Coordinates of C-alpha atoms and ligand atoms in Angstrom, one line a residue:
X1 CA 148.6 -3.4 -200.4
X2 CA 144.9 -4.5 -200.0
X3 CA 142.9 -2.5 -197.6
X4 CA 139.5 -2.4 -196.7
X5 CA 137.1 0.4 -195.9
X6 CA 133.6 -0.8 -196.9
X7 CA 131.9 -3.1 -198.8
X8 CA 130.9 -0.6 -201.6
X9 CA 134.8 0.3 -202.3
X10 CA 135.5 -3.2 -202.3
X11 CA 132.9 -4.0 -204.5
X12 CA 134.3 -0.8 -206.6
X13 CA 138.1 -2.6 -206.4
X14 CA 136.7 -6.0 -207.1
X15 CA 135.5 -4.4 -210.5
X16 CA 138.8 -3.6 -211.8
X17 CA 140.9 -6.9 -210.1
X18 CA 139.9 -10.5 -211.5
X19 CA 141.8 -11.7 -208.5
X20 CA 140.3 -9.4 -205.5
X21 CA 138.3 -12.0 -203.5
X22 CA 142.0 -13.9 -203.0
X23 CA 143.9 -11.0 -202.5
X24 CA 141.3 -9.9 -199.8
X25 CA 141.5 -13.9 -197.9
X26 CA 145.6 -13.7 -198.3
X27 CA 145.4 -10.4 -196.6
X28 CA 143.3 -12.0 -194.0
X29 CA 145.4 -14.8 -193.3
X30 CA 148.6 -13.5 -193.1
X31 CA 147.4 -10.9 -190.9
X32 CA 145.5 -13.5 -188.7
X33 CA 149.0 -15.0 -188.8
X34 CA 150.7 -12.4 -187.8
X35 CA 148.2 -11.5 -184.3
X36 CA 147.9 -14.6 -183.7
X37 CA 148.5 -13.6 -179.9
X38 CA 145.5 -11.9 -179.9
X39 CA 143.4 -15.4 -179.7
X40 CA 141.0 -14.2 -181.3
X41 CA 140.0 -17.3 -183.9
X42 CA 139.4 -20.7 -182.4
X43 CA 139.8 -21.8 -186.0
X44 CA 140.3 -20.3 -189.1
X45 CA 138.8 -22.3 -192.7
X46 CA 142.2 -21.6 -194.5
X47 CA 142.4 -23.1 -197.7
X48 CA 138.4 -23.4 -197.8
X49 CA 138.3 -19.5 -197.7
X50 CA 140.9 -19.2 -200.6
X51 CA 139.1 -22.0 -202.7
X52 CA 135.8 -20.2 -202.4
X53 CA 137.5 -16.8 -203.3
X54 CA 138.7 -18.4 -206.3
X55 CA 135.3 -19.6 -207.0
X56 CA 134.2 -16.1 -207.1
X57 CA 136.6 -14.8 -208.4
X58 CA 136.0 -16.8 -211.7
X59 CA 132.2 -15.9 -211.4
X60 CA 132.7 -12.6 -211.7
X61 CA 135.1 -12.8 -214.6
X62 CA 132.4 -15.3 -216.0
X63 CA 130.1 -11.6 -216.0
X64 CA 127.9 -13.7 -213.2
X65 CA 125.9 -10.7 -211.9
X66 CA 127.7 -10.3 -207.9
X67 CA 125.9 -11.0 -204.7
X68 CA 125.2 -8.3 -201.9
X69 CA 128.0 -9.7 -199.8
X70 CA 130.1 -10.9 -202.7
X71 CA 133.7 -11.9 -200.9
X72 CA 132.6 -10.4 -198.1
X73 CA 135.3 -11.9 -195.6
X74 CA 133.5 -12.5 -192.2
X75 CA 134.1 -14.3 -189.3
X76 CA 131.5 -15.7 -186.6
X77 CA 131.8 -16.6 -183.6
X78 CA 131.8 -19.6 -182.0
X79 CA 128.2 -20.3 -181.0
X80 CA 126.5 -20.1 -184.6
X81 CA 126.9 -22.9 -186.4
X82 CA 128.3 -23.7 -190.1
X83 CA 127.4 -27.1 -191.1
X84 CA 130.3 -28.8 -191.1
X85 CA 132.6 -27.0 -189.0
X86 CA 133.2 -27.6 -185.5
X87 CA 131.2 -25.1 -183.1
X88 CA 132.6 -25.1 -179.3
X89 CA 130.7 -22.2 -177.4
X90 CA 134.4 -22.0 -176.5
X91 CA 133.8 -24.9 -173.9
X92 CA 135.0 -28.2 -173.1
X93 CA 131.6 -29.5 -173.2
X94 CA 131.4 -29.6 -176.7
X95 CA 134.9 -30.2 -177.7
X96 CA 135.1 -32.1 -181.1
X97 CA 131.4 -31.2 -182.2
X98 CA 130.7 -30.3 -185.8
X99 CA 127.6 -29.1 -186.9
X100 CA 125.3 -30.8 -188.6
X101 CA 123.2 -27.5 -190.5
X102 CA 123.6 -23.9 -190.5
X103 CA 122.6 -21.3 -188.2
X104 CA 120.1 -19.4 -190.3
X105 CA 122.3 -16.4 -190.4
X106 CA 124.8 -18.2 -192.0
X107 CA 123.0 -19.4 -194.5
X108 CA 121.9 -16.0 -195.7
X109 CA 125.2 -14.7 -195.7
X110 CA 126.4 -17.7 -197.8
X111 CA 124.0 -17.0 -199.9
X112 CA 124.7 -13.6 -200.5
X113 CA 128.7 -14.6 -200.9
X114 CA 130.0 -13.9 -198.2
X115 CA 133.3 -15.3 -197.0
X116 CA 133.6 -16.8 -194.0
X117 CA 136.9 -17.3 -193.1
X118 CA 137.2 -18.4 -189.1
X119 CA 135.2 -18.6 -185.4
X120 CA 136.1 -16.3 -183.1
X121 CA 136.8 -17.5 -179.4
X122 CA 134.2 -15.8 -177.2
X123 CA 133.4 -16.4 -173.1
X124 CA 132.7 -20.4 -172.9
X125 CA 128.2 -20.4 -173.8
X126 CA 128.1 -16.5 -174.2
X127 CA 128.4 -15.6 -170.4
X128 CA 130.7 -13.0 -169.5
X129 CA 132.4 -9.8 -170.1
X130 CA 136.0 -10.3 -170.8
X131 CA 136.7 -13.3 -172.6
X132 CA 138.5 -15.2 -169.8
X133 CA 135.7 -17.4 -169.4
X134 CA 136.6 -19.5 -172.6
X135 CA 138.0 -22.8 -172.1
X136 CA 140.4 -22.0 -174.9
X137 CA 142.3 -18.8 -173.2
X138 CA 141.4 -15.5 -173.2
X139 CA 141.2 -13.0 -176.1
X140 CA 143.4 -9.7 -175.8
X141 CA 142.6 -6.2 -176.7
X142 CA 144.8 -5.3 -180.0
X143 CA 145.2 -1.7 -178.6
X144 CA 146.4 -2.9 -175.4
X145 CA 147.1 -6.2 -175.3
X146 CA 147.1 -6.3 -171.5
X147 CA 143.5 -5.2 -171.6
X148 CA 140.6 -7.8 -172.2
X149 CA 138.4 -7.2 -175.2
X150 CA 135.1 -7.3 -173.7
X151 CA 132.9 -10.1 -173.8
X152 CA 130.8 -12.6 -174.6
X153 CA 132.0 -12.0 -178.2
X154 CA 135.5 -10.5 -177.3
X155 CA 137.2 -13.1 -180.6
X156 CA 134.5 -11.0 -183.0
X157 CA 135.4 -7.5 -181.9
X158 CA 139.0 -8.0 -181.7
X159 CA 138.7 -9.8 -185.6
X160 CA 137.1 -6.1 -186.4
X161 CA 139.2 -4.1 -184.1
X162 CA 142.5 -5.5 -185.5
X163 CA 141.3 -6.3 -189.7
X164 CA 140.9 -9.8 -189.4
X165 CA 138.2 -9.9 -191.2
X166 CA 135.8 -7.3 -192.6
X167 CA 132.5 -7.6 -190.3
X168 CA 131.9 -10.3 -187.8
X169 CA 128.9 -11.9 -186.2
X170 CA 128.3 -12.1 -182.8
X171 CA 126.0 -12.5 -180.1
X172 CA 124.3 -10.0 -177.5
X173 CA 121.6 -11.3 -174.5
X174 CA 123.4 -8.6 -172.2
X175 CA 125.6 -6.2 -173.9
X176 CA 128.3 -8.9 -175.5
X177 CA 128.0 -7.2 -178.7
X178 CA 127.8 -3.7 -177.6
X179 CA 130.3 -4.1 -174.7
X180 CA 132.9 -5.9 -176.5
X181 CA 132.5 -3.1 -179.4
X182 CA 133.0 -0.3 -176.7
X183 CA 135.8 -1.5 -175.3
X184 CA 138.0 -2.2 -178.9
X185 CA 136.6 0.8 -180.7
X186 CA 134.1 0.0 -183.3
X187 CA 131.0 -0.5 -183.9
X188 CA 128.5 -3.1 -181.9
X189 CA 124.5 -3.2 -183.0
X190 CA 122.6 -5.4 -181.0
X191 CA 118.5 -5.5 -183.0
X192 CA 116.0 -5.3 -182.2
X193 CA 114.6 -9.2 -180.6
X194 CA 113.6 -11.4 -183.3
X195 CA 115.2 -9.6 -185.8
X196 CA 117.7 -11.9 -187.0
X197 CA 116.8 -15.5 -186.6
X198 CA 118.2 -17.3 -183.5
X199 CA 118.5 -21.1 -185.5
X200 CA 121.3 -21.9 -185.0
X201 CA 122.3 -20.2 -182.6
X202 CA 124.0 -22.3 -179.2
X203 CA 120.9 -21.0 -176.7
X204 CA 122.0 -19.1 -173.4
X205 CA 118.6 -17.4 -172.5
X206 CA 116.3 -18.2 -175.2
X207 CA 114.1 -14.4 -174.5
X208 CA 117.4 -12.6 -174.4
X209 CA 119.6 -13.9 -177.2
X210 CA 120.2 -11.9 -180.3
X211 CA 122.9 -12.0 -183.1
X212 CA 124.6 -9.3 -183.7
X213 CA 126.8 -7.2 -185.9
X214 CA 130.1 -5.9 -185.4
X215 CA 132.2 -3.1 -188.1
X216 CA 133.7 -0.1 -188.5
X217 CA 130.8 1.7 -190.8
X218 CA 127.3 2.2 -190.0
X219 CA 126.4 1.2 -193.6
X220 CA 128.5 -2.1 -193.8
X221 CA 126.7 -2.8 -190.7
X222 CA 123.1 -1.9 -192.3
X223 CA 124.1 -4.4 -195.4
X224 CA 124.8 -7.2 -193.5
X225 CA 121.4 -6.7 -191.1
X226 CA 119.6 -6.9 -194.6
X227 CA 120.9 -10.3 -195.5
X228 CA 120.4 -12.4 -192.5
X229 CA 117.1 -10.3 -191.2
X230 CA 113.9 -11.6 -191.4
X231 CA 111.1 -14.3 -190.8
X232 CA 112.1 -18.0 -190.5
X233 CA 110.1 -20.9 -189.8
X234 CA 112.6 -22.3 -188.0
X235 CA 112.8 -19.7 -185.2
X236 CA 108.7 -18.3 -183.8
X237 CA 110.5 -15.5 -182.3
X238 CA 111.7 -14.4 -185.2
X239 CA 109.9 -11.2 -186.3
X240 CA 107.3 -12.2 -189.1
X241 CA 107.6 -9.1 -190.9
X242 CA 110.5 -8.2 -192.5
X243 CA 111.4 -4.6 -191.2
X244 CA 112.8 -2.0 -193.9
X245 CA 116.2 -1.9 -193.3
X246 CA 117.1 -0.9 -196.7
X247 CA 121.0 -0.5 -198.0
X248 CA 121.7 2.4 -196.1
X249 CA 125.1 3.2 -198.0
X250 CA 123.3 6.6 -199.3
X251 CA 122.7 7.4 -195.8
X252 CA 121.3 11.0 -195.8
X253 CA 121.4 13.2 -192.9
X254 CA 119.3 15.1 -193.8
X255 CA 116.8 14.0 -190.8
X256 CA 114.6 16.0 -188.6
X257 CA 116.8 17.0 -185.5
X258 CA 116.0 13.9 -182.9
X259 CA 114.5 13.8 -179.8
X260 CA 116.5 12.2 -177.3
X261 CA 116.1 11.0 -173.6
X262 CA 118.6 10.0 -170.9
X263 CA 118.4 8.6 -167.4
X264 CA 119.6 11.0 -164.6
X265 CA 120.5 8.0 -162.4
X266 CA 122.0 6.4 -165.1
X267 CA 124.5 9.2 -165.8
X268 CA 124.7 9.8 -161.8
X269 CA 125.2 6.0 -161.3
X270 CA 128.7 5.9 -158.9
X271 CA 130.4 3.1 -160.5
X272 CA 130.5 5.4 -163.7
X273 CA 134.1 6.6 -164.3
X274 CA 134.0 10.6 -164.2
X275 CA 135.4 11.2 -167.4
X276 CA 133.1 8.7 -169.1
X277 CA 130.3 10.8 -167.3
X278 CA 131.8 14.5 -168.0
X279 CA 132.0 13.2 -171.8
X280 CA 128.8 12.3 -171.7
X281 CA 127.5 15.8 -170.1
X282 CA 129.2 17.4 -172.8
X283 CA 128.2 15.4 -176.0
X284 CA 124.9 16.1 -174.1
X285 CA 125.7 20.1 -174.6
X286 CA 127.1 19.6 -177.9
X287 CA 123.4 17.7 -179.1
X288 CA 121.5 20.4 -178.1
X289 CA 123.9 23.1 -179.9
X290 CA 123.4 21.1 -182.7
X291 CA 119.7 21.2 -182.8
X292 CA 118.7 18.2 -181.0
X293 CA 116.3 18.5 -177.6
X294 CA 117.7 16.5 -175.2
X295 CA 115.9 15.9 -172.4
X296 CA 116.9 14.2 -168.8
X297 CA 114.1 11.6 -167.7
X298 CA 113.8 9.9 -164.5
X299 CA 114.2 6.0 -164.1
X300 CA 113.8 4.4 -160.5
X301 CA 114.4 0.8 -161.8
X302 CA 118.2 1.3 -162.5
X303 CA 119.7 -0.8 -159.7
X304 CA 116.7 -3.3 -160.4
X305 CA 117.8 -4.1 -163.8
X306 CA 121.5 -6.3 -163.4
X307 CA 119.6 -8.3 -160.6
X308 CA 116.4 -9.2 -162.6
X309 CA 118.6 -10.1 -165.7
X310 CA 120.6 -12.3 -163.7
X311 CA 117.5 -14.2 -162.7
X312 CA 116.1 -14.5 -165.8
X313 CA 119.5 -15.5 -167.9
X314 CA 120.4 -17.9 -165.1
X315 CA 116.6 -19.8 -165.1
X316 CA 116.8 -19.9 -169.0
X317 CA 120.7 -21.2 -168.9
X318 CA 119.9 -23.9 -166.4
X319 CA 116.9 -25.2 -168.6
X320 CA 118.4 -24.5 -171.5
X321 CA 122.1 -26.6 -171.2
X322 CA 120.2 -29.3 -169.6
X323 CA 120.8 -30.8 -173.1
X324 CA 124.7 -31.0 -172.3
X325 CA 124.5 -34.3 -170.1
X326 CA 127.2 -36.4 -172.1
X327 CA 124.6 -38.8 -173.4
X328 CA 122.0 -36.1 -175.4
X329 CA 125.1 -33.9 -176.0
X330 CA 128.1 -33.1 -175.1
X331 CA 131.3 -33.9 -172.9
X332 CA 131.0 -38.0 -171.8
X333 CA 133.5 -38.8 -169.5
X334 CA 135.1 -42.7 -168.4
X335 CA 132.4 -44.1 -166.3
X336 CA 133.4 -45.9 -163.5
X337 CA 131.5 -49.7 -163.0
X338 CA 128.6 -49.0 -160.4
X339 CA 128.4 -45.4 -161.1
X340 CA 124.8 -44.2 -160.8
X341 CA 123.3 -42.5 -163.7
X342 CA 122.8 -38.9 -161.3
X343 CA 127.0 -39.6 -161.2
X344 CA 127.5 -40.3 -164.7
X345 CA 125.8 -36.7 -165.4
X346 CA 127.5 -34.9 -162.7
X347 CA 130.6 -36.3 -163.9
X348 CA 130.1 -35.6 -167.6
X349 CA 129.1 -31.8 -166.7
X350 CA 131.5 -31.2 -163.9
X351 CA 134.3 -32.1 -166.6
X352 CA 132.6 -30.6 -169.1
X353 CA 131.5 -27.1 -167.9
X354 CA 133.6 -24.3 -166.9
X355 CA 133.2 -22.7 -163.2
X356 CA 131.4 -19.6 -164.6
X357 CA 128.7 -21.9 -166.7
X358 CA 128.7 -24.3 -163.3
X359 CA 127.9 -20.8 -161.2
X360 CA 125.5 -19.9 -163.8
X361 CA 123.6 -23.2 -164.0
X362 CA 123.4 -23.7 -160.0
X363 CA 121.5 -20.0 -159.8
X364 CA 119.1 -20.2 -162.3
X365 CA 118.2 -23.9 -161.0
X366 CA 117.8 -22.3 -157.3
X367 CA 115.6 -19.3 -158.4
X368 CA 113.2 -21.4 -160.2
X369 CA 113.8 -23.9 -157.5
X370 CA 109.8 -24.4 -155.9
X371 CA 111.0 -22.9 -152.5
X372 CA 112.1 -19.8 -154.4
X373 CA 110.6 -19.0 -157.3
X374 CA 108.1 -16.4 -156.3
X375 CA 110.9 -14.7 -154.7
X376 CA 112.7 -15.1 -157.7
X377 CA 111.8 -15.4 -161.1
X378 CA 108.6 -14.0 -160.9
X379 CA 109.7 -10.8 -159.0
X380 CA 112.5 -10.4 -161.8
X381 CA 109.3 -11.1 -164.7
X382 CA 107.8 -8.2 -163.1
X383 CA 110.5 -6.3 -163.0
X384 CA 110.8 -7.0 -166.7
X385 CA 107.1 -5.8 -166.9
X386 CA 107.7 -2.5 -165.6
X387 CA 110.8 -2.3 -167.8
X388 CA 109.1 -2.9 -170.7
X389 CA 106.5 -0.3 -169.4
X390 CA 108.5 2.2 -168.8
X391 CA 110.1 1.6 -172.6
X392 CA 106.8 2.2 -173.9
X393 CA 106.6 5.7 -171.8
X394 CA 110.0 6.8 -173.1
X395 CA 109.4 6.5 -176.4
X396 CA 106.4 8.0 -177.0
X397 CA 108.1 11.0 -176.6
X398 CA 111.2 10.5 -177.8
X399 CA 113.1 9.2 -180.9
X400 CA 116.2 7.5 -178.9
X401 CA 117.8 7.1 -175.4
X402 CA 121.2 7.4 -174.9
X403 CA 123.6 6.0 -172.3
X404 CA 127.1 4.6 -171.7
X405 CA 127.7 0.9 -172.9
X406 CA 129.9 0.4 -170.0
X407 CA 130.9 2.3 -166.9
X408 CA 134.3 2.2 -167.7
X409 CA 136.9 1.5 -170.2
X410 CA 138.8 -2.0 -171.0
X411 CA 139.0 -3.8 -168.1
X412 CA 143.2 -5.4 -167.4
X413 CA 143.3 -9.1 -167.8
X414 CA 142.8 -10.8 -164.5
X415 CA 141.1 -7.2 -162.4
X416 CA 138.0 -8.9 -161.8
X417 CA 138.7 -12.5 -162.3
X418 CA 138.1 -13.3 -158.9
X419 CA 135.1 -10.8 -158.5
X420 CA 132.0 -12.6 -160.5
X421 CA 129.1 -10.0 -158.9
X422 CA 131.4 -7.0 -159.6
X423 CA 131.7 -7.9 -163.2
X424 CA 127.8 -8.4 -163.1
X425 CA 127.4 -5.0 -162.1
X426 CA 129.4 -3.4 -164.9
X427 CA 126.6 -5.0 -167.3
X428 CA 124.5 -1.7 -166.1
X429 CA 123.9 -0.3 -169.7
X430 CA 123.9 -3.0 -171.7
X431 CA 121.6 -5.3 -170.0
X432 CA 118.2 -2.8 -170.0
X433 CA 117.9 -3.7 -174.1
X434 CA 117.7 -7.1 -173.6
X435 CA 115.1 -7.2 -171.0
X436 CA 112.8 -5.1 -173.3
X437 CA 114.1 -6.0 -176.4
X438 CA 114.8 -2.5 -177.9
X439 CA 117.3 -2.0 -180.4
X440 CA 121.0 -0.4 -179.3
X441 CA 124.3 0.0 -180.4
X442 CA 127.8 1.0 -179.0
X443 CA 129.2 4.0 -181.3
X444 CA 132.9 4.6 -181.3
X445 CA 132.7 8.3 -180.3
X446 CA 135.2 8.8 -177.6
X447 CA 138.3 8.2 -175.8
X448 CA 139.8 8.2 -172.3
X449 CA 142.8 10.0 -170.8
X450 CA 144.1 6.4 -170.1
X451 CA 144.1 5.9 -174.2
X452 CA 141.4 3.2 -174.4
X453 CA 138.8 4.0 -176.3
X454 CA 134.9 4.1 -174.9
X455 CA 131.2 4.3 -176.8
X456 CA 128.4 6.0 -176.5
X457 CA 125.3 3.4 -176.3
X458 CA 122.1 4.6 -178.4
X459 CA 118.5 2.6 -178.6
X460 CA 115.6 3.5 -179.7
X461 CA 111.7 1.9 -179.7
X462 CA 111.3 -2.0 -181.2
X463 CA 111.4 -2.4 -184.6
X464 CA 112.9 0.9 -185.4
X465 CA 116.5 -0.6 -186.1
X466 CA 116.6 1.4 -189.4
X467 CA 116.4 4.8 -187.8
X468 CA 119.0 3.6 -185.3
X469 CA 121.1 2.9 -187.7
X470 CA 120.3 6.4 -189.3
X471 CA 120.4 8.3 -186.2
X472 CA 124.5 6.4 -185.4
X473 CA 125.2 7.7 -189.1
X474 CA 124.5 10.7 -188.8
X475 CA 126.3 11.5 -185.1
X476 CA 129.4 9.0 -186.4
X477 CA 129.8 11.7 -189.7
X478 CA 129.4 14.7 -187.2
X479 CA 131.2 13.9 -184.2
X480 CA 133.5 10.8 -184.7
X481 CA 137.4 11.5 -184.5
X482 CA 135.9 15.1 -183.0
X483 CA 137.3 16.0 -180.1
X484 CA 134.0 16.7 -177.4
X485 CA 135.8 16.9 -174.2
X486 CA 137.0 20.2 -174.6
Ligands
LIG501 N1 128.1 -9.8 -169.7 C1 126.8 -10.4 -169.8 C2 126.8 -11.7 -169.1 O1 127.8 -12.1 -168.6 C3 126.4 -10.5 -171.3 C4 126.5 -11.8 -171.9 C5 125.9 -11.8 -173.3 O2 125.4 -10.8 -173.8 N2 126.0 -13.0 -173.9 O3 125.8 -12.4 -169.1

């Protein structure tokens, strides 16, 4: 039976079966098929996968030289968008809507061969952190499927999580790559900002957003950030120079041992479950046995952080779905004769928009309301000064900072459905990267009593993604499947 362990063996199978690429999409489907409860596609590209499988198939028996990603089965999910397929943001608003181009990301990928089989159903424009914000039901946790996945991109983890696919795309502007990844066991790298273009991709808070990669190895991971990396006119954010993130399949580990911070309050925070902390003390113990210095550095700004992101991602959401009106974009709904235009808006977007989007919208329009604004958005801008600051500090004496992704492990479907500002809170960890724009990623080190699995979070200064992604290769070889609580 077909089975999947990284892109180099498959590449290595592919050499010795003329069919592979099909055998891999069969595998795929039926599989998708059979977990179907899981909800985690919105829509799979059935017999368009197997025709472009075929298609490669016959390249490579044609002695075509292969492409980095050749049959590289991957989903995405469902706010990049693939010209000519339908992309929702998992929302009513946008019901029916096919894209007219390709996110830029996808069109690297394409190039490269890849296989893109589905999109994955995620919280409805990216905001959440359990799934159950998508207008299109929520996605469940394969290893407990009582549990949410994590969210935004809970659909993407769960495609990993489960082999639906080989490596998925998703998106992170607080943690819904890394969170989504801690909570289903794999591996979540959110880059460093710019990194990977944002064309493409459906905007929740334009300074925040980032794509992101979900897998199971660190050098799959590395492969993929290869392809779609990089400048793009299309996107000024996007980092001009194209960083050196190299195939990293021939990881070495033969690295210098690292320096490596962590935040007393972050580890002393009280909403952190006491096992996730007592792990954490004694991977801590376990570094510096190792060889590592590891080194405990003060931070006053921790219970600043969820606040000023909330600001900021709420002012940028408002502005930025302003689009979805029913006559630009989006939802239209029956207007009535003598409706106003102000009701034939609130109409379209109170039909249109979920209540967490609606919640969303209403904040950020109040804190960059005039009354407010000071008070507001331009505290939280300072506050993302300082952070950035800070950043700076840490890493000029130190090669990474560690932390949890998440203070605790899978949350049950429907435990904090009714509880917005306590779900908020539990975005802790994740949220600091996006606020500075550092580099992190959720590493499936550990697991709880309760049997769900939970990650340790890693980051280290801009622009050094590469020696993140060395730094996870080298503790994921030493320590994964290792039991550190003793
Ligand atoms: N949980 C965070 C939020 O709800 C993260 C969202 C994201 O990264 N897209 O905003």
């Amino acid at each position: 039976m077909f089975s999947f362990k990284s892109i180099e063996t498959y590449h290595q199978y592919l050499a010795t079966h003329p069919d592979g690429c099909t055998i891999a999409v069969k595998y795929y489907l039926e599989r998708i098929e059979e977990n179907k409860h899981l909800n985690a596609y919105l829509e799979v590209f059935a017999e368009e996968a197997l025709t472009r499988a075929a298609q490669l198939d016959s390249q490579r028996a044609a002695g075509k030289p292969i492409g980095k990603l050749h049959g590289v089965v991957i989903s995405i999910k469902d706010v990049i968008a693939y010209k000519g397929h339908k992309v929702s943001a998992s929302s009513r608003m946008l019901e029916g809507y096919t894209s007219l181009y390709n996110a830029t990301a996808v069109e690297r990928l394409l190039a490269e061969e890849a296989i893109i089989i589905g999109r994955n159903n995620c919280d409805e424009f990216a905001m959440g952190s359990t799934n159950e914000n998508s207008a299109y039901g929520p996605t469940r946790n394969a290893l407990d499927p009582d549990r949410v996945p994590g969210g935004s991109s809970g659909g993407s983890a769960v495609a990993v999580q489960a082999d639906l696919c080989m490596l998925s795309l998703g998106s992170d502007t607080g943690g819904s790559v890394r969170q989504p990844a801690d909570f289903c066991g794999i591996i979540g790298l959110k880059p460093t900002y710019g990194t990977i273009s944002r064309y493409g991709l459906l905007a929740y808070a334009s300074s925040f957003d980032q794509i992101g990669v979900f897998g199971k190895i660190i050098a799959d991971l590395a492969m993929v950030l290869a392809v779609i990396s990089g400048p793009d006119e299309y996107d000024s954010t996007a980092l001009s120079n194209k960083q050196e993130i190299n195939d990293l399949s021939i990881l070495s580990s033969n690295t210098p041992p690292p320096r490596v911070a962590y935040f007393r309050e972050a580890i002393e925070h009280p909403s952190l479950d006491p096992e996730i902390r007592y792990t954490l003390l004694q991977f801590i113990d376990t570094l510096q046995q190792d060889g590592a210095v590891v080194t405990e550095v003060p931070f006053d700004y921790l219970d600043f952080i969820v606040p000023a992101y909330y600001v900021l991602t709420t002012a940028e959401a408002s502005s930025n779905l302003s689009r979805y009106d029913g006559v630009k974009f989006g939802h239209r709904g029956a207007a009535q004769p003598g409706d106003t235009l102000d009701a034939f808006y609130k109409k379209n977007r109170t039909e249109g928009f979920g209540k967490e989007v609606q919640r969303r919208i209403l904040l950020g329009t109040f804190v960059l309301s005039a009354g407010h604004y000071d008070a507001y958005f331009t505290k939280a801008q300072q506050v993302r000064q300082l952070l950035v600051e800070k950043t700076t500090q840490v890493f000029q004496d130190f090669d990474a900072l560690i932390m949890p992704t998440v203070p605790a492990t899978a949350f049950r479907l429907g435990e904090k459905s009714d509880d917005p500002i306590a779900l908020y809170l539990a975005d802790i960890y994740t949220v600091f990267a996006n606020l500075t724009g550092i580099p992190g990623i959720s590493l499936p080190l550990f697991k709880h009593s309760n049997g769900m699995p939970f990650g340790l979070q890693v980051m280290t200064d801009r622009y050094q993604d590469p020696y993140l992604l060395q730094l996870s290769f080298n503790w994921l070889s030493r320590y994964q499947g290792v039991n550190l609580q003793g």
